[in-house]
Short mmCIF file of C-alpha atoms in Angstrom, two decimals:
data_model
loop_
_atom_site.label_atom_id
_atom_site.label_comp_id
_atom_site.label_asym_id
_atom_site.label_seq_id
_atom_site.Cartn_x
_atom_site.Cartn_y
_atom_site.Cartn_z
CA GLU A 1 60.83 127.14 14.68
CA VAL A 2 64.16 128.35 15.99
CA GLN A 3 65.72 131.23 15.04
CA LEU A 4 68.77 132.14 15.56
CA VAL A 5 70.14 136.52 13.36
CA GLU A 6 73.46 137.39 13.61
CA SER A 7 75.29 141.36 13.22
CA GLY A 8 78.18 143.05 13.05
CA GLU A 9 80.06 141.62 10.50
CA GLY A 10 82.73 143.88 9.28
CA LEU A 11 86.69 143.99 8.34
CA VAL A 12 88.72 145.75 11.36
CA GLN A 13 91.98 146.44 11.43
CA PRO A 14 94.82 143.77 13.66
CA GLY A 15 94.49 144.75 17.31
CA SER A 16 91.46 146.51 16.87
CA SER A 17 87.88 145.40 19.36
CA MET A 18 84.42 144.06 17.71
CA LYS A 19 81.19 142.88 18.96
CA LEU A 20 79.16 140.50 17.62
CA SER A 21 74.99 140.24 18.79
CA CYS A 22 72.39 136.52 18.28
CA VAL A 23 69.43 137.48 18.13
CA ALA A 24 66.51 133.99 19.35
CA SER A 25 63.78 133.89 18.70
CA GLY A 26 61.30 130.67 18.74
CA PHE A 27 62.51 129.22 21.42
CA THR A 28 62.38 130.09 25.12
CA PHE A 29 66.20 132.14 25.30
CA SER A 30 66.70 132.14 28.95
CA ASN A 31 66.17 128.48 29.71
CA TYR A 32 68.81 127.41 27.45
CA GLY A 33 72.65 127.49 26.78
CA MET A 34 74.21 129.10 23.13
CA ASN A 35 77.84 128.97 21.98
CA TRP A 36 79.34 130.65 19.43
CA ILE A 37 81.42 128.68 16.61
CA ARG A 38 83.40 129.80 13.92
CA GLN A 39 84.98 128.95 10.46
CA ALA A 40 88.07 130.44 8.82
CA PRO A 41 87.49 130.38 4.90
CA LYS A 42 87.81 126.85 3.34
CA LYS A 43 88.86 124.97 7.01
CA GLY A 44 86.60 123.53 9.29
CA LEU A 45 84.49 124.26 11.98
CA GLU A 46 85.71 125.40 15.30
CA TRP A 47 84.05 126.25 18.36
CA ILE A 48 85.04 128.66 20.62
CA ALA A 49 82.53 129.92 23.29
CA LEU A 50 79.52 128.43 25.26
CA ILE A 51 77.68 130.68 28.51
CA TYR A 52 75.40 128.46 30.30
CA TYR A 53 71.57 129.39 30.09
CA ASP A 54 72.05 132.21 33.44
CA SER A 55 75.46 133.13 32.35
CA SER A 56 76.71 131.46 35.72
CA SER A 57 79.44 128.93 33.63
CA LYS A 58 81.26 129.97 30.19
CA TYR A 59 84.10 128.33 28.28
CA TYR A 60 86.18 129.05 25.98
CA ALA A 61 88.92 127.68 23.63
CA ASP A 62 92.32 128.25 24.27
CA SER A 63 92.94 130.18 21.08
CA VAL A 64 90.10 132.95 21.85
CA LYS A 65 90.61 132.66 25.69
CA GLY A 66 91.42 135.72 27.53
CA ARG A 67 90.76 137.93 24.54
CA PHE A 68 87.47 137.04 23.49
CA THR A 69 83.95 137.67 25.69
CA ILE A 70 80.39 135.50 25.41
CA SER A 71 77.77 137.57 27.35
CA ARG A 72 73.85 137.75 27.35
CA ASP A 73 71.09 139.86 28.07
CA ASN A 74 67.81 137.20 28.69
CA SER A 75 65.52 140.52 28.86
CA LYS A 76 66.60 140.78 24.70
CA ASN A 77 66.90 137.47 24.09
CA THR A 78 70.51 138.25 22.43
CA LEU A 79 73.81 136.59 22.51
CA TYR A 80 76.66 138.85 22.46
CA LEU A 81 80.71 137.96 21.55
CA GLU A 82 83.32 140.34 22.69
CA MET A 83 87.06 140.31 20.32
CA ASN A 84 89.40 142.29 21.52
CA SER A 85 93.03 142.21 20.38
CA LEU A 86 91.54 140.40 16.78
CA ARG A 87 94.44 139.22 14.92
CA SER A 88 94.15 137.82 11.12
CA GLU A 89 93.81 134.34 12.34
CA ASP A 90 90.32 135.09 13.51
CA THR A 91 89.08 136.27 9.89
CA ALA A 92 86.27 133.80 10.04
CA MET A 93 82.68 133.11 9.79
CA TYR A 94 81.16 133.31 13.45
CA TYR A 95 77.90 131.57 14.06
CA CYS A 96 76.04 130.97 17.20
CA ALA A 97 74.40 127.64 18.12
CA THR A 98 71.55 126.30 20.58
CA TYR A 99 73.06 124.51 23.34
CA ASN A 100 72.05 121.42 22.36
CA TRP A 101 73.36 122.18 18.76
CA GLU A 102 70.01 122.29 16.66
CA GLY A 103 69.45 125.56 15.87
CA TRP A 104 72.29 127.57 14.05
CA GLY A 105 72.44 131.27 12.84
CA GLN A 106 73.32 132.45 9.39
CA GLY A 107 76.16 133.64 10.45
CA VAL A 108 78.36 137.13 10.15
CA MET A 109 81.89 137.38 8.20
CA VAL A 110 84.66 138.99 10.43
CA THR A 111 87.55 140.34 8.16
CA VAL A 112 90.61 141.22 10.74
CA SER A 113 93.52 143.15 7.59
CA SER A 114 95.19 145.88 7.44
CA ASP B 1 91.45 117.77 23.95
CA ILE B 2 89.33 114.94 21.93
CA VAL B 3 91.03 114.72 18.65
CA LEU B 4 88.19 113.78 16.14
CA THR B 5 89.60 112.31 13.02
CA GLN B 6 87.78 112.38 9.53
CA SER B 7 88.39 111.02 5.99
CA PRO B 8 88.98 114.31 4.03
CA ALA B 9 86.92 112.72 0.56
CA LEU B 10 84.86 110.72 -0.09
CA ALA B 11 83.43 109.47 -3.84
CA VAL B 12 80.14 107.92 -3.92
CA SER B 13 77.50 107.09 -6.70
CA LEU B 14 74.04 108.27 -6.37
CA GLY B 15 71.52 105.28 -5.20
CA GLN B 16 74.44 103.97 -3.32
CA ARG B 17 75.39 103.60 -0.06
CA ALA B 18 77.60 106.23 1.83
CA THR B 19 79.43 105.48 4.94
CA ILE B 20 81.63 108.29 6.36
CA SER B 21 84.08 107.77 9.89
CA CYS B 22 84.94 109.73 13.44
CA ARG B 23 87.23 108.36 15.02
CA ALA B 24 88.41 110.19 18.61
CA SER B 25 91.31 110.17 20.82
CA GLN B 26 89.77 108.68 23.65
CA SER B 27 86.05 107.75 24.81
CA VAL B 28 83.41 110.42 24.18
CA ILE B 29 80.81 108.19 26.26
CA ILE B 30 79.30 109.86 29.38
CA SER B 31 76.33 108.18 31.68
CA ARG B 32 76.23 105.36 28.28
CA TYR B 33 75.76 108.38 26.22
CA ASN B 34 78.01 108.57 23.12
CA LEU B 35 78.13 112.59 23.15
CA ILE B 36 79.25 112.40 19.50
CA HIS B 37 76.80 114.62 16.19
CA TRP B 38 76.56 114.61 12.83
CA TYR B 39 76.30 117.85 11.09
CA GLN B 40 75.64 118.58 7.00
CA GLN B 41 77.06 122.07 5.88
CA LYS B 42 76.66 122.70 2.01
CA PRO B 43 78.34 126.10 0.19
CA GLY B 44 77.47 129.01 2.06
CA GLN B 45 75.09 127.71 4.37
CA GLN B 46 75.58 126.73 8.16
CA PRO B 47 75.95 123.54 9.29
CA LYS B 48 72.71 121.45 9.87
CA LEU B 49 72.42 118.93 12.82
CA LEU B 50 71.27 115.73 11.20
CA ILE B 51 72.59 112.99 13.99
CA TYR B 52 72.66 113.66 18.17
CA ARG B 53 74.48 111.39 20.70
CA ALA B 54 75.76 109.25 17.95
CA SER B 55 72.28 107.43 16.89
CA ASN B 56 69.82 109.76 16.94
CA LEU B 57 68.13 111.26 14.17
CA ALA B 58 67.78 115.03 14.36
CA SER B 59 64.39 116.54 13.44
CA GLY B 60 62.81 117.31 9.97
CA ILE B 61 66.51 114.91 9.21
CA PRO B 62 65.33 112.23 6.34
CA ALA B 63 65.16 108.47 7.17
CA ARG B 64 67.97 108.01 5.05
CA PHE B 65 70.35 109.09 6.88
CA SER B 66 71.56 107.24 9.71
CA GLY B 67 74.59 106.84 12.57
CA SER B 68 76.19 104.03 14.16
CA GLY B 69 79.55 103.36 16.96
CA SER B 70 80.12 103.67 20.58
CA GLY B 71 83.47 104.88 22.60
CA THR B 72 85.95 105.99 20.00
CA ASP B 73 84.00 104.84 16.44
CA PHE B 74 81.01 106.49 14.90
CA THR B 75 79.82 106.11 11.29
CA LEU B 76 76.82 108.13 9.44
CA THR B 77 75.67 106.14 6.62
CA ILE B 78 73.37 108.09 4.12
CA ASN B 79 71.44 105.56 1.87
CA PRO B 80 71.18 105.50 -0.91
CA VAL B 81 72.60 108.89 -1.67
CA GLN B 82 70.55 112.04 -2.86
CA ALA B 83 71.95 114.42 -5.72
CA ASP B 84 71.08 116.74 -2.73
CA ASP B 85 73.32 115.23 -0.48
CA ILE B 86 76.88 116.32 -2.05
CA ALA B 87 78.30 118.14 1.29
CA THR B 88 81.03 117.97 3.83
CA TYR B 89 80.17 116.20 6.59
CA TYR B 90 81.50 117.13 10.32
CA CYS B 91 80.99 115.05 13.84
CA GLN B 92 82.01 116.63 16.91
CA GLN B 93 81.85 115.99 20.64
CA SER B 94 79.87 117.30 23.58
CA ARG B 95 82.13 114.98 25.94
CA GLU B 96 84.27 117.48 27.31
CA SER B 97 85.64 121.44 26.63
CA PRO B 98 87.01 122.21 24.42
CA TRP B 99 84.06 120.70 22.15
CA THR B 100 85.79 119.66 18.81
CA PHE B 101 85.10 119.04 15.27
CA GLY B 102 86.57 116.74 12.72
CA GLY B 103 87.73 117.51 9.84
CA GLY B 104 84.95 116.74 8.12
CA THR B 105 84.27 114.91 5.01
CA LYS B 106 83.23 115.97 1.59
CA LEU B 107 80.96 113.90 -0.37
CA GLU B 108 81.91 114.31 -3.94
CA LEU B 109 79.78 112.17 -6.97
CA LYS B 110 81.71 109.68 -8.93
#
């Protein structure tokens, strides 16, 4: 069974940085691309980043391009999202999900506020 | 960007059919595959994949859920609606980056 467990949630000030992790199990992590998706409070879903299985390609939503970096460590079955220059509008629940969208983590809350 | 449009809410009675629509701003077909997927999300939970590539039932999803459509117009049908189906439903396209979601349709009881 696919399991994805995110960590790194917290409250940060505008302009600061934060790094989220997503540990995968139950499937061959190194064979699959992975996504990050976020959901602002009481709002819909927004895809923000995708990384290929071998890190050869990465894609970002315009809303985070240049500020967020997706990466992975296949030896640790772990996906990362490094977030810089955080803004209040980045406040959201952040989910990791498999490339085929079948597996989703439980999500972690990121709050950007002074 | 491909924009997906959903009605905000739909009221149904238990045991009846629910039809949720999703319209794309451009075709989402690649190599004869319609790259539209449907998710269910309950409050406080992560989204759950119901239907992939427009009409394929995801693993473990009950057969009362079905998907149809092609090109730009898609439908998620729940028949019959059960109490456990009260949730918000999202469509999503993976035709091209950025992968976009519809605004969600909240299924409510009449």
